[in-house]
Structure formats: C-alpha cells, structure tokens
CSV table of C-alpha atoms in Angstrom, one decimal:
chain,number,residue,atom,x,y,z
A,96,MET,CA,-0.9,-10.7,50.0
A,97,SER,CA,1.0,-13.3,48.1
A,98,GLU,CA,4.8,-13.6,47.7
A,99,ASP,CA,4.3,-13.1,44.0
A,100,LYS,CA,2.1,-9.8,44.4
A,101,ASN,CA,4.7,-8.4,46.9
A,102,ARG,CA,7.3,-9.1,44.3
A,103,ASN,CA,5.4,-7.4,41.6
A,104,SER,CA,4.5,-4.4,44.0
A,105,GLU,CA,8.3,-3.9,44.7
A,106,ALA,CA,9.0,-4.1,41.0
A,107,ASP,CA,6.4,-1.6,40.2
A,108,LEU,CA,7.8,0.9,42.7
A,109,LYS,CA,11.3,0.5,41.6
A,110,ILE,CA,9.9,1.5,38.0
A,111,ASP,CA,8.0,4.4,39.5
A,112,ASN,CA,10.9,5.4,41.3
A,113,GLU,CA,13.4,5.2,38.3
A,114,PHE,CA,11.1,7.7,36.2
A,115,ALA,CA,9.6,9.8,39.0
A,116,GLY,CA,10.4,13.4,38.5
A,117,LYS,CA,11.7,13.0,35.1
A,118,SER,CA,10.5,15.2,32.4
A,119,ASP,CA,8.8,14.0,29.3
A,120,GLU,CA,12.1,14.9,27.4
A,121,GLU,CA,14.3,13.3,29.6
A,122,ILE,CA,12.1,10.0,29.2
A,123,ALA,CA,12.1,10.4,25.4
A,124,GLU,CA,15.8,10.2,25.7
A,125,ILE,CA,15.8,6.9,27.6
A,126,ILE,CA,13.3,5.7,25.1
A,127,LYS,CA,15.6,6.5,22.3
A,128,SER,CA,18.4,4.8,24.0
A,129,ALA,CA,16.5,1.4,24.5
A,130,VAL,CA,15.5,1.7,20.9
A,131,GLU,CA,19.3,1.8,20.0
A,132,ASP,CA,20.1,-1.0,22.2
A,133,LYS,CA,17.8,-3.1,20.2
A,134,ARG,CA,18.9,-1.9,16.8
A,135,ASP,CA,20.6,-5.5,15.7
A,136,ASP,CA,17.3,-7.1,16.8
A,137,ILE,CA,15.1,-4.9,14.9
A,138,ILE,CA,17.1,-5.5,11.7
A,139,SER,CA,17.4,-9.2,11.9
A,140,THR,CA,13.8,-9.3,12.8
A,141,LEU,CA,12.7,-7.5,9.7
A,142,SER,CA,15.1,-9.4,7.4
A,143,ASP,CA,13.3,-12.6,8.3
A,144,PHE,CA,9.9,-11.1,8.0
A,145,ILE,CA,10.6,-10.1,4.5
A,146,LYS,CA,11.7,-13.6,3.4
A,147,ILE,CA,8.1,-14.5,3.7
A,148,GLU,CA,6.3,-14.0,0.4
A,149,SER,CA,2.9,-12.7,2.1
A,150,ILE,CA,1.0,-11.9,-1.2
A,151,ALA,CA,-2.7,-12.6,-0.6
A,152,GLY,CA,-4.0,-15.6,-2.5
A,153,GLU,CA,-6.9,-17.9,-2.5
A,154,ALA,CA,-8.2,-19.6,0.6
A,155,GLU,CA,-6.5,-22.7,1.7
A,156,ARG,CA,-8.3,-24.8,4.6
A,157,ASP,CA,-8.6,-22.4,7.6
A,158,MET,CA,-6.1,-19.8,6.1
A,159,PRO,CA,-8.5,-17.2,4.2
A,160,PHE,CA,-5.8,-15.7,2.5
A,161,GLY,CA,-3.3,-18.5,1.6
A,162,GLU,CA,-0.6,-20.0,3.4
A,163,ASN,CA,1.9,-17.2,3.0
A,164,VAL,CA,-0.1,-14.6,4.6
A,165,HIS,CA,-0.9,-17.1,7.3
A,166,ARG,CA,3.0,-17.8,7.6
A,167,ALA,CA,3.7,-14.0,8.1
A,168,PHE,CA,0.7,-13.8,10.6
A,169,SER,CA,2.1,-16.7,12.7
A,170,PHE,CA,5.5,-15.1,12.6
A,171,MET,CA,4.3,-12.0,14.3
A,172,LEU,CA,1.9,-13.6,16.8
A,173,ASP,CA,4.7,-16.3,17.9
A,174,MET,CA,7.1,-13.3,18.4
A,175,ALA,CA,4.7,-11.5,20.6
A,176,GLU,CA,3.8,-14.2,22.8
A,177,ARG,CA,7.4,-15.1,23.3
A,178,ASP,CA,7.9,-11.5,24.4
A,179,GLY,CA,5.3,-11.5,26.8
A,180,PHE,CA,2.5,-9.7,25.1
A,181,LYS,CA,-1.1,-11.0,24.9
A,182,THR,CA,-2.3,-11.9,21.4
A,183,LEU,CA,-5.6,-12.5,19.6
A,184,ASN,CA,-6.6,-14.4,16.5
A,185,ALA,CA,-9.8,-13.4,14.9
A,186,ASP,CA,-10.1,-17.0,13.1
A,187,ASN,CA,-7.0,-16.2,10.9
A,188,TYR,CA,-8.5,-13.3,9.4
A,189,GLY,CA,-6.7,-10.7,11.3
A,190,GLY,CA,-5.5,-10.2,15.1
A,191,ASN,CA,-3.8,-8.2,17.6
A,192,ILE,CA,-0.9,-7.8,19.9
A,193,ARG,CA,-1.8,-6.3,23.1
A,194,TRP,CA,-0.2,-4.7,26.1
A,195,ASP,CA,-2.6,-3.9,29.1
A,196,ARG,CA,-1.3,-1.3,31.5
A,197,LYS,CA,-4.4,-0.2,33.2
A,198,LYS,CA,-7.0,-2.3,34.8
A,199,THR,CA,-10.4,-1.0,35.9
A,200,SER,CA,-14.0,-2.2,36.2
A,201,GLU,CA,-15.0,-0.1,33.0
A,202,ARG,CA,-13.6,-0.5,29.6
A,203,ASP,CA,-10.3,1.1,29.4
A,204,GLU,CA,-9.1,3.4,26.5
A,205,THR,CA,-7.2,1.8,23.9
A,206,MET,CA,-4.9,3.2,21.5
A,207,GLY,CA,-4.3,1.2,18.2
A,208,ILE,CA,-1.4,0.8,15.5
A,209,LEU,CA,-3.1,-0.4,12.7
A,210,CYS,CA,-0.7,-2.5,10.1
A,211,HIS,CA,-0.8,-4.5,7.4
A,212,ILE,CA,1.6,-7.6,7.0
A,213,ASP,CA,0.6,-8.7,3.2
A,214,VAL,CA,2.2,-7.1,0.4
A,215,VAL,CA,1.4,-6.8,-3.4
A,216,PRO,CA,3.4,-9.0,-6.1
A,217,ALA,CA,7.0,-8.4,-6.7
A,218,GLY,CA,6.8,-7.5,-10.3
A,219,LYS,CA,9.8,-7.8,-12.5
A,220,PHE,CA,13.0,-6.4,-13.2
A,221,TRP,CA,14.5,-6.4,-9.7
A,222,ASP,CA,18.2,-5.8,-8.8
A,223,TYR,CA,18.1,-7.8,-5.7
A,224,GLU,CA,15.9,-10.7,-4.4
A,225,PRO,CA,12.6,-9.4,-3.8
A,226,PHE,CA,11.8,-11.6,-0.9
A,227,GLY,CA,15.6,-11.8,0.4
A,228,GLY,CA,16.0,-9.0,3.2
A,229,GLU,CA,19.5,-8.3,1.6
A,230,ILE,CA,21.3,-5.0,3.3
A,231,VAL,CA,23.3,-3.3,0.8
A,232,ASP,CA,24.9,0.4,1.4
A,233,GLY,CA,22.8,1.0,4.7
A,234,LYS,CA,19.4,-0.2,2.9
A,235,MET,CA,17.3,-3.5,3.2
A,236,TYR,CA,15.8,-4.5,0.1
A,237,GLY,CA,12.7,-6.6,-0.3
A,238,ARG,CA,8.9,-6.3,-1.2
A,239,GLY,CA,7.2,-5.0,2.0
A,240,THR,CA,10.5,-3.4,3.4
A,241,ALA,CA,8.4,0.1,3.1
A,242,ASP,CA,5.1,-1.1,2.7
A,243,ASP,CA,4.2,-2.4,5.3
A,244,LYS,CA,6.5,-4.9,6.9
A,245,GLY,CA,9.2,-2.4,8.0
A,246,PRO,CA,6.8,0.1,9.6
A,247,THR,CA,5.0,-2.7,11.1
A,248,ILE,CA,8.4,-4.2,12.9
A,249,ALA,CA,9.2,-0.8,14.1
A,250,SER,CA,5.9,-0.4,15.7
A,251,TYR,CA,6.3,-3.7,17.3
A,252,PHE,CA,9.7,-2.8,18.6
A,253,ALA,CA,8.5,0.6,19.7
A,254,LEU,CA,5.8,-0.9,22.0
A,255,LYS,CA,8.3,-3.7,23.2
A,256,CYS,CA,10.7,-1.1,24.2
A,257,LEU,CA,8.3,0.8,26.3
A,258,LYS,CA,7.2,-2.6,27.8
A,259,ASP,CA,10.6,-3.7,28.5
A,260,LEU,CA,11.3,-0.4,30.3
A,261,GLY,CA,8.6,-0.8,32.5
A,262,ILE,CA,7.1,2.6,31.6
A,263,LYS,CA,3.5,2.6,33.1
A,264,LEU,CA,0.7,4.0,30.9
A,265,SER,CA,-2.8,5.3,31.6
A,266,LYS,CA,-4.2,3.3,28.3
A,267,ASN,CA,-3.9,0.1,26.6
A,268,VAL,CA,-2.0,-0.2,23.6
A,269,GLU,CA,-2.6,-2.9,20.7
A,270,ILE,CA,-1.0,-3.4,17.3
A,271,ILE,CA,-3.8,-4.7,15.0
A,272,LEU,CA,-2.5,-6.9,12.1
A,273,GLY,CA,-4.5,-6.5,8.8
A,274,LEU,CA,-4.0,-9.4,6.4
A,275,ASP,CA,-5.5,-8.3,3.1
A,276,GLU,CA,-5.1,-4.4,2.9
A,277,GLU,CA,-3.6,-4.7,-0.7
A,278,THR,CA,-6.5,-6.4,-1.9
A,279,LYS,CA,-10.1,-6.5,-0.6
A,280,TRP,CA,-9.7,-5.3,3.0
A,281,SER,CA,-12.2,-8.4,3.8
A,282,GLY,CA,-10.2,-9.3,6.7
A,283,MET,CA,-10.3,-6.2,8.4
A,284,ASP,CA,-14.2,-6.0,8.2
A,285,TYR,CA,-14.3,-9.6,9.6
A,286,TYR,CA,-11.8,-8.6,12.4
A,287,LEU,CA,-14.0,-5.6,13.5
A,288,SER,CA,-17.1,-7.6,13.6
A,289,LYS,CA,-15.4,-9.8,16.4
A,290,VAL,CA,-13.3,-7.2,18.2
A,291,ASP,CA,-14.1,-3.9,19.5
A,292,ALA,CA,-12.2,-1.1,17.6
A,293,PRO,CA,-9.5,1.0,19.5
A,294,ASP,CA,-10.4,4.7,20.6
A,295,PHE,CA,-7.8,6.2,18.4
A,296,GLY,CA,-4.5,5.6,16.9
A,297,PHE,CA,-2.4,5.5,13.9
A,298,THR,CA,-1.4,3.3,10.9
A,299,PRO,CA,2.3,3.5,9.9
A,300,ASP,CA,1.7,3.0,6.3
A,301,ALA,CA,2.3,6.3,4.5
A,302,ASP,CA,4.3,9.6,5.1
A,303,PHE,CA,6.0,11.5,7.7
A,304,PRO,CA,5.2,14.1,9.2
A,305,VAL,CA,1.5,13.2,9.5
A,306,VAL,CA,-1.1,12.6,6.9
A,307,ASN,CA,-4.4,14.3,8.0
A,308,GLY,CA,-6.3,13.6,5.0
A,309,GLU,CA,-6.7,10.6,2.4
A,310,LYS,CA,-8.3,11.1,-0.9
A,311,GLY,CA,-11.2,9.0,-1.9
A,312,VAL,CA,-10.5,5.5,-3.7
A,313,LEU,CA,-12.7,4.0,-6.3
A,314,THR,CA,-11.8,1.2,-8.3
A,315,PHE,CA,-13.9,0.5,-11.4
A,316,SER,CA,-13.5,-1.7,-14.5
A,317,LEU,CA,-14.5,-0.7,-18.0
A,318,ALA,CA,-15.6,-4.0,-20.0
A,319,GLN,CA,-17.0,-4.8,-23.3
A,320,LYS,CA,-18.0,-7.7,-25.3
A,321,PHE,CA,-16.5,-7.9,-29.0
A,322,GLY,CA,-18.7,-9.0,-32.0
A,323,LYS,CA,-17.3,-11.7,-34.4
A,324,THR,CA,-15.6,-10.9,-37.6
A,325,GLN,CA,-15.4,-12.8,-40.8
A,326,SER,CA,-12.5,-10.8,-42.1
A,327,LYS,CA,-9.0,-12.5,-42.2
A,328,GLY,CA,-6.8,-9.3,-41.6
A,329,ILE,CA,-4.6,-8.4,-38.5
A,330,SER,CA,-6.1,-10.0,-35.5
A,331,LEU,CA,-5.5,-9.0,-31.7
A,332,LYS,CA,-5.2,-12.9,-30.2
A,333,SER,CA,-4.8,-11.3,-26.6
A,334,PHE,CA,-3.3,-8.5,-24.6
A,335,LYS,CA,-2.5,-8.8,-21.0
A,336,GLY,CA,-0.7,-6.4,-18.5
A,337,GLY,CA,-0.4,-5.3,-14.9
A,338,ASN,CA,-0.5,-7.1,-11.6
A,339,ALA,CA,-2.9,-5.2,-9.4
A,340,SER,CA,-5.3,-2.2,-9.7
A,341,ASN,CA,-3.2,0.0,-7.2
A,342,MET,CA,0.0,-0.6,-9.1
A,343,VAL,CA,1.2,1.0,-12.4
A,344,ALA,CA,1.7,-1.6,-14.8
A,345,ASP,CA,5.5,-2.3,-15.5
A,346,TYR,CA,4.9,-5.0,-18.0
A,347,ALA,CA,2.3,-5.8,-20.8
A,348,ARG,CA,2.2,-8.4,-23.6
A,349,ALA,CA,0.1,-8.4,-27.1
A,350,VAL,CA,-0.1,-11.3,-29.3
A,351,ILE,CA,-1.1,-10.4,-32.8
A,352,ASN,CA,-2.0,-12.6,-35.9
A,353,SER,CA,-2.0,-12.3,-39.5
A,354,LYS,CA,-2.2,-14.6,-42.4
A,355,ASN,CA,-0.1,-12.0,-44.5
A,356,LYS,CA,3.5,-12.2,-43.1
A,357,GLU,CA,4.3,-8.8,-44.7
A,358,ASP,CA,1.9,-7.3,-41.9
A,359,TYR,CA,4.5,-8.5,-39.2
A,360,GLN,CA,7.4,-6.5,-41.0
A,361,TRP,CA,5.3,-3.4,-41.1
A,362,ILE,CA,4.3,-3.7,-37.4
A,363,ARG,CA,7.9,-4.4,-36.5
A,364,GLU,CA,8.8,-0.9,-38.2
A,365,GLN,CA,6.0,0.5,-36.1
A,366,VAL,CA,7.4,-0.9,-32.9
A,367,GLN,CA,10.7,0.4,-33.7
A,368,SER,CA,9.7,3.8,-34.8
A,369,LEU,CA,7.5,4.4,-31.6
A,370,ALA,CA,10.2,3.0,-29.4
A,371,SER,CA,12.7,5.5,-30.7
A,372,SER,CA,10.5,8.5,-30.8
A,373,GLU,CA,9.2,8.1,-27.2
A,374,ASP,CA,12.1,6.4,-25.8
A,375,PHE,CA,9.8,3.4,-24.7
A,376,GLU,CA,11.1,-0.2,-24.1
A,377,LEU,CA,9.1,-1.8,-26.7
A,378,ARG,CA,9.8,-5.0,-28.4
A,379,ALA,CA,8.5,-7.2,-31.2
A,380,ARG,CA,9.3,-10.9,-32.0
A,381,GLY,CA,8.0,-13.9,-33.6
A,382,VAL,CA,6.1,-16.6,-31.6
A,383,GLY,CA,5.0,-19.5,-33.6
A,384,GLN,CA,2.7,-18.3,-36.2
A,385,SER,CA,2.2,-14.9,-34.2
A,386,LEU,CA,3.8,-11.7,-33.5
A,387,GLU,CA,4.4,-10.7,-29.7
A,388,ILE,CA,4.4,-7.3,-28.5
A,389,THR,CA,6.1,-6.5,-25.2
A,390,ALA,CA,6.5,-3.4,-23.3
A,391,LYS,CA,8.3,-2.4,-20.2
A,392,GLY,CA,7.3,0.4,-17.8
A,393,ILE,CA,8.0,1.6,-14.6
A,394,SER,CA,6.1,0.4,-11.8
A,395,ALA,CA,4.8,2.9,-8.9
A,396,HIS,CA,2.0,3.0,-6.2
A,397,GLY,CA,-1.4,3.6,-8.0
A,398,SER,CA,-1.9,6.8,-5.9
A,399,THR,CA,1.3,8.2,-7.6
A,400,PRO,CA,1.2,7.3,-11.3
A,401,GLU,CA,3.3,10.2,-12.3
A,402,LYS,CA,6.2,8.4,-10.6
A,403,GLY,CA,5.6,5.6,-13.0
A,404,LEU,CA,5.2,4.6,-16.7
A,405,ASN,CA,2.6,2.3,-17.7
A,406,ALA,CA,3.3,-0.4,-19.9
A,407,ILE,CA,-0.3,-0.9,-20.9
A,408,SER,CA,-0.7,2.9,-22.3
A,409,ILE,CA,2.6,2.3,-24.1
A,410,ILE,CA,1.3,-0.8,-26.0
A,411,MET,CA,-2.2,0.8,-26.7
A,412,GLN,CA,-0.3,3.6,-28.3
A,413,LEU,CA,1.0,1.2,-30.8
A,414,LEU,CA,-2.0,-0.8,-31.3
A,415,ASN,CA,-3.8,2.4,-32.3
A,416,LYS,CA,-1.6,2.5,-35.3
A,417,ILE,CA,-2.8,-1.0,-36.7
A,418,PRO,CA,-5.9,-1.6,-38.5
A,419,PHE,CA,-7.4,-4.7,-36.8
A,420,ASP,CA,-10.2,-6.7,-38.8
A,421,ASN,CA,-12.6,-6.5,-35.9
A,422,ASP,CA,-14.0,-3.0,-35.6
A,423,ASP,CA,-15.0,-3.3,-31.9
A,424,VAL,CA,-11.5,-4.1,-31.1
A,425,GLY,CA,-10.4,-1.2,-33.0
A,426,ASP,CA,-12.9,1.2,-31.6
A,427,PHE,CA,-11.9,0.1,-28.0
A,428,ILE,CA,-8.1,0.9,-28.6
A,429,LYS,CA,-9.1,4.3,-30.0
A,430,PHE,CA,-11.4,5.0,-27.0
A,431,TYR,CA,-8.5,4.2,-24.6
A,432,ASN,CA,-6.1,6.3,-26.5
A,433,GLU,CA,-8.7,9.3,-26.9
A,434,HIS,CA,-10.0,9.3,-23.4
A,435,ILE,CA,-7.2,7.7,-21.0
A,436,GLY,CA,-3.6,7.4,-22.7
A,437,PHE,CA,-1.2,9.0,-20.5
A,438,ASP,CA,-3.7,11.4,-19.0
A,439,LEU,CA,-3.2,10.7,-15.4
A,440,ASN,CA,-5.7,13.1,-14.0
A,441,GLY,CA,-8.6,11.8,-15.8
A,442,GLU,CA,-9.5,15.0,-17.5
A,443,ARG,CA,-9.9,13.2,-21.1
A,444,LEU,CA,-12.3,10.7,-19.0
A,445,GLY,CA,-14.3,13.5,-17.9
A,446,LEU,CA,-12.8,14.0,-14.6
A,447,ILE,CA,-12.0,17.8,-15.2
A,448,GLY,CA,-14.0,19.2,-12.4
A,449,VAL,CA,-13.6,16.4,-9.9
A,450,GLU,CA,-11.0,18.6,-7.9
A,451,ASP,CA,-10.8,20.8,-4.8
A,452,GLU,CA,-8.3,23.5,-3.1
A,453,VAL,CA,-7.7,21.1,-0.1
A,454,SER,CA,-6.5,18.0,-2.0
A,455,GLY,CA,-6.1,19.0,-5.8
A,456,LYS,CA,-7.2,17.0,-8.7
A,457,THR,CA,-8.2,13.2,-9.2
A,458,THR,CA,-5.6,10.8,-10.2
A,459,VAL,CA,-6.2,7.8,-12.5
A,460,ASN,CA,-4.2,4.7,-13.0
A,461,VAL,CA,-4.8,1.8,-15.3
A,462,GLY,CA,-3.6,-1.1,-13.4
A,463,VAL,CA,-4.7,-4.4,-15.2
A,464,ILE,CA,-6.1,-5.1,-18.5
A,465,ASP,CA,-7.3,-8.5,-20.1
A,466,MET,CA,-8.0,-8.4,-23.5
A,467,THR,CA,-9.0,-11.2,-26.0
A,468,GLN,CA,-10.5,-11.5,-29.3
A,469,ASP,CA,-14.0,-12.0,-27.3
A,470,ALA,CA,-14.1,-9.4,-24.7
A,471,VAL,CA,-11.9,-6.7,-22.7
A,472,LYS,CA,-11.8,-5.8,-18.9
A,473,LEU,CA,-9.8,-2.7,-18.1
A,474,THR,CA,-9.3,-2.0,-14.4
A,475,VAL,CA,-9.0,1.5,-13.2
A,476,ASN,CA,-7.9,3.0,-9.9
A,477,THR,CA,-9.0,6.5,-8.9
A,478,ARG,CA,-8.1,8.8,-6.2
A,479,TYR,CA,-10.6,11.6,-5.9
A,480,PRO,CA,-10.4,14.9,-3.6
A,481,VAL,CA,-11.6,14.8,0.0
A,482,THR,CA,-14.6,17.0,-0.6
A,483,LYS,CA,-16.0,15.0,-3.4
A,484,THR,CA,-17.7,11.7,-3.4
A,485,ASP,CA,-17.5,8.6,-5.5
A,486,GLU,CA,-20.7,9.2,-7.2
A,487,ASP,CA,-18.8,12.4,-8.9
A,488,VAL,CA,-16.4,10.1,-10.4
A,489,HIS,CA,-18.8,7.3,-11.6
A,490,GLU,CA,-21.2,9.8,-12.9
A,491,ALA,CA,-18.4,11.7,-15.1
A,492,VAL,CA,-17.1,8.4,-16.5
A,493,ALA,CA,-20.5,7.1,-17.2
A,494,GLU,CA,-21.4,10.4,-19.2
A,495,THR,CA,-18.0,9.8,-21.1
A,496,ILE,CA,-19.0,6.3,-22.3
A,497,ARG,CA,-22.6,7.1,-22.8
A,498,GLY,CA,-23.8,5.7,-26.2
A,499,LYS,CA,-20.7,3.3,-26.5
A,500,ALA,CA,-20.7,-0.5,-25.8
A,501,ILE,CA,-18.6,-0.1,-22.8
A,502,GLY,CA,-19.9,-0.9,-19.5
A,503,ILE,CA,-18.7,0.5,-16.2
A,504,ILE,CA,-18.5,-2.1,-13.1
A,505,ARG,CA,-17.7,-0.7,-9.6
A,506,GLU,CA,-14.9,-2.9,-7.9
A,507,LYS,CA,-14.0,-1.6,-4.7
A,508,HIS,CA,-14.7,2.0,-3.0
A,509,MET,CA,-13.0,3.8,0.3
A,510,ALA,CA,-14.4,7.1,1.2
A,511,PRO,CA,-11.9,10.1,2.0
A,512,ILE,CA,-11.1,11.0,5.4
A,513,TYR,CA,-9.7,14.5,6.9
A,514,VAL,CA,-8.8,15.5,10.3
A,515,PRO,CA,-8.3,19.0,10.9
A,516,GLU,CA,-4.7,20.4,11.5
A,517,ASP,CA,-5.7,21.5,15.1
A,518,SER,CA,-6.8,18.3,16.3
A,519,PRO,CA,-5.0,17.2,19.5
A,520,LEU,CA,-4.0,13.9,17.8
A,521,ILE,CA,-2.2,15.8,14.9
A,522,GLN,CA,-0.8,18.2,17.0
A,523,THR,CA,0.8,15.5,19.3
A,524,PHE,CA,2.1,13.5,16.3
A,525,MET,CA,3.6,16.9,14.7
A,526,LYS,CA,5.2,17.8,18.0
A,527,VAL,CA,7.1,14.4,18.4
A,528,TYR,CA,8.1,14.3,14.8
A,529,LYS,CA,9.5,17.8,14.7
A,530,GLU,CA,11.5,17.3,18.0
A,531,ALA,CA,12.8,14.0,16.7
A,532,THR,CA,13.9,15.4,13.5
A,533,GLY,CA,14.3,19.1,14.0
A,534,ASP,CA,12.1,19.8,11.0
A,535,PHE,CA,10.0,22.5,12.4
A,536,GLU,CA,8.7,23.7,9.2
A,537,ALA,CA,7.0,20.7,8.5
A,538,LYS,CA,3.2,20.5,8.1
A,539,PRO,CA,0.3,17.9,8.0
A,540,LYS,CA,-0.2,16.6,4.4
A,541,ILE,CA,-3.2,15.0,2.2
A,542,ILE,CA,-2.2,11.8,0.2
A,543,GLY,CA,-3.9,10.1,-2.5
A,544,GLY,CA,-3.0,6.8,-1.0
A,545,GLY,CA,-5.5,4.7,0.8
A,546,THR,CA,-4.4,3.3,4.3
A,547,TYR,CA,-6.2,1.2,7.0
A,548,SER,CA,-7.0,4.7,8.6
A,549,ARG,CA,-10.1,4.7,6.9
A,550,ALA,CA,-11.2,1.7,8.8
A,551,MET,CA,-11.6,3.0,12.3
A,552,LYS,CA,-12.6,6.4,14.0
A,553,ASN,CA,-10.0,8.8,15.0
A,554,PHE,CA,-7.1,7.0,13.1
A,555,VAL,CA,-4.7,9.0,10.8
A,556,ALA,CA,-1.6,7.9,8.9
A,557,TYR,CA,2.1,8.5,10.7
A,558,GLY,CA,5.1,7.5,8.7
A,559,GLY,CA,7.0,5.8,7.7
A,560,ILE,CA,8.5,7.4,4.8
A,561,PHE,CA,10.4,10.6,5.7
A,562,PRO,CA,10.3,13.6,3.4
A,563,GLY,CA,12.8,13.7,0.8
A,564,GLU,CA,13.0,9.7,0.8
A,565,GLU,CA,12.6,8.0,-2.4
A,566,GLU,CA,9.2,6.1,-2.5
A,567,LEU,CA,9.3,2.7,-3.9
A,568,ALA,CA,6.3,0.9,-2.4
A,569,HIS,CA,4.6,-1.4,-5.3
A,570,GLN,CA,8.0,-0.7,-7.3
A,571,LYS,CA,11.1,-2.9,-8.3
A,572,ASN,CA,13.9,-2.6,-5.8
A,573,GLU,CA,11.9,-1.5,-2.8
A,574,TYR,CA,13.9,-0.7,0.3
A,575,ILE,CA,14.2,0.8,3.7
A,576,LYS,CA,17.1,2.7,5.1
A,577,ILE,CA,18.2,1.0,8.3
A,578,ASP,CA,18.6,4.6,9.8
A,579,SER,CA,15.1,5.4,8.9
A,580,LEU,CA,13.8,2.0,10.3
A,581,ILE,CA,15.6,3.0,13.8
A,582,ALA,CA,14.4,6.5,13.9
A,583,MET,CA,10.7,5.8,12.9
A,584,THR,CA,11.1,3.3,16.0
A,585,LYS,CA,12.1,5.9,18.0
A,586,ILE,CA,9.4,8.3,16.9
A,587,TYR,CA,6.7,5.8,17.5
A,588,ALA,CA,7.9,4.8,20.7
A,589,GLU,CA,7.8,8.5,21.9
A,590,ALA,CA,4.1,9.1,20.2
A,591,ILE,CA,2.8,6.2,22.1
A,592,TYR,CA,4.3,7.2,25.4
A,593,ARG,CA,3.0,10.9,24.8
A,594,LEU,CA,-0.6,9.6,23.9
A,595,CYS,CA,-0.9,7.2,26.7
A,596,LYS,CA,1.1,8.4,29.7
C-alpha cells in the first residue's frame, strides 16, 4: 500500500471515529454549526453571483444561451473545481457539480439537486440595483436572489459543508445546473441526452415545507391578422407590453394616431377618468403627431397572477372605449375585454370546468402582447390542475374562439406532477423541515409554478421560500432574507445527509 493510501486510510478512520456513535440529531447539530461558520462566504458568494446578468439570450459562438448565462455557468463550475468537486460540462448546455462518496463496480445510486442559474429580465421600477446584490436591513436585493440563484448557492454550500466535514455518505450527490429554465428548457433536454439522470432528488425553486404537486403549464398564443381599412379615423399604430409569458406584465405602451387632434383631448379625458375610477397608473402624452398611452402594473410570477396587476389589461380596458377605424382591431380589443380582461381563472375564456379538488382552478396570465396595425400576437400562460390535461385547456379555448378570425398557437407545455404525501421522499423532507423550524403543523402543498422537478423522475420542489415570506420572484425588488438563506442551507445539508447516509 502506498504512502498516499496510508494517509487517506488514516484520515477516513479519523472521520469515522469523529462521527461514530453519534445520533442523527447530534450530527445535524454539527452540520448546522458548519453552515454558520461559512455564513460570510455564503453571503459574499451570492452577492457576486447576482452581479452576473444571466438572462438567456441568443446563441453566441459556443454559448447556446448567450454570454451572460455562460458567465454564470463558468462562475459555478470554476468555484466547484477550486473546492475539490468534480464537474461536468455538457457542451455549455448545462452541467453538474458532483461529490462521489461510494465506489463499487455497479452504477451507484445518485441524489440530484436540480437548480437553474438563468433569470428573467429585471423589469422596471426597482428601488435597488437589480443586479447589484445589495444588502439592506438583513435582505439581499437582486434578480435571482429568490429564483433561483439564492437557493442554488444554499444547495452548493450545503454539499460543501458535508464534504468539508468528511461525513461519509452511501450515495453520490450532484448539483445539476440548468441554463434556460425560465425560457425553453432546451438546455435540460440536451443535458439529459448526454448524462444519466439521478435516481431521486429535489429542486430548490419553490416553497417550503415541500411541494408534492405542480400544476400543468400550457403556454399558447392567440393570433390574428387584421384587414386593411380606408378610413381616416382613430388608428392603433402599436401596442406592446410584458417581458415574458410567465411574468405578469408590469408595463405596457400603446401609440394612437388621428388626423383630428380633438380626438386626443377626448382620449386624454378617458385616460384620466379610468385612472381615477380604478386607481390605475395610466398616462397619456403627445409624441410627435401621435398620442402615447402607458400603463404601469405590478409584476408577479405567472403562476400567481393574483399577486400582480396586468398593465396589458389596464390598457385594453381603456382601448375598449375608443372607436378605432379598423373593425378587426376593435373586434379583438372587444374579445379581450369580454373573454380575458382581469379574469385570472380563465372562466370567461371557457375554462370554468377545468378544476379539481386536489389543486383547485386553472390560473391564466397574459404575459406579452405585440399588436400593430396589421396583426396581433397575445401570449398566454396557464396553470391547470394536476388531474387535467393540456387538451382540456386547448379544447376549451378553441371552443371560445370558434367562428372568430383568431387562431391559437401552442408554444410550450409541461405536464403536471404529483407525489403522494406518504412517499418516503416527502416524509424525509417534511421531517427535516419540521425539526429545523418547529413548524409541526406544516403540510405538503401543490403549486402552480413549473419547476425542474418535471424534468426527472422521483423529484419534487423543496424550498426555498418559507411560509409567510413575501414572494417576489419575477417582480421588482426581489430579495432573500440573509437569515433565510442560511436557514435553507442548513435544511438542505441535513436533508442530503438523511437521504444519503
């Protein structure tokens, strides 16, 4: 036996003796103490990570999701290699950070922690620099602090603490880094075509105590081409709003033109009346020969549209009052207000029966509109119950638009998932959470959000938003509490230990 092997054996024996005879509860306390020792490192690492504007964009050279996402990807892999982990890069479409603790001739069982490091656009009206990682009153502000860079860093340091402590596990553990979760998921599809999926695990991209079900997600567009008009009345030159299908639009802008400038005064009066009666942030101002209408809403995640206020719907309500010279334009605006508007469950769109007892009603979010004199494309994001299908949604909407000049285009679909509460995986996650927080009344939950849990079998979402915390993913002033960041790191470390000991 070589000298190196002798030293390794002695080190392993020392580690075994250190933890020999200790209960799971005693080892959990050792793990928590180790996390506290790394508090400053966890905070500074996340702040640096937030400064990378990792919004997925067009491919550049060998970077499928653009340079900024690639920078975030390199940030994680480089850090892991410095800390002694193995890493894998699947052609810059995704990768993993791996800690192998068991060596056999057969394939070892592996636990996965499925994260994503891309973020949605910042949007407008922040009170803090959206990519600054600034800490104010115990909170770190920035896009991705909650979704999902904060929980990703918590997961990384959870694994690093176990590795540095030398706790021996019976399973391998890997952190998988997704690069386009907020858009098309093509990176994860490519990754899984190159790498074996873990046997079980979690994604830290939702809520505590644990999410045992996720509604189906169907994104579709309603599109229509408009006929020409010879009239010289009021025309809608353009109407654009929203940043992404899975965000409540917090800003929208319409440009109106008329040869009769008296029309502008009348429209200004309509703007003032609607803004006053509904308490909307709605403005009108002259821009060259045209009139610009802008609306400020409240951004929110597309799975919880009730937490936001849709700027597209605000302007649509105003436009419904205006007699446009193109009947097709007027008809589409009327359709929107009659069948969508501020109805967040899609009942007026035909989805009144698409609900169940387990997960409730369908939710509907209008994420993006691009409307000109010639055509319109309206992108809609729906979250439907776990016992229903995308066909239930599609058929209901298709029936509503039957006989109209509007077409429906399927954009993206993710089937629902559901894991029973008595599953050993769910039971372990619940036990760790309850003991860590003292919240013994907590129960698993079903959400409308679509996480990477859908990408692999035997995966659920576990954290990182604690009950009662403000949910600001995809909204302005997104933040994570520093104490929550450390608490979730402790929970993740103990959960990894208990599932892999």
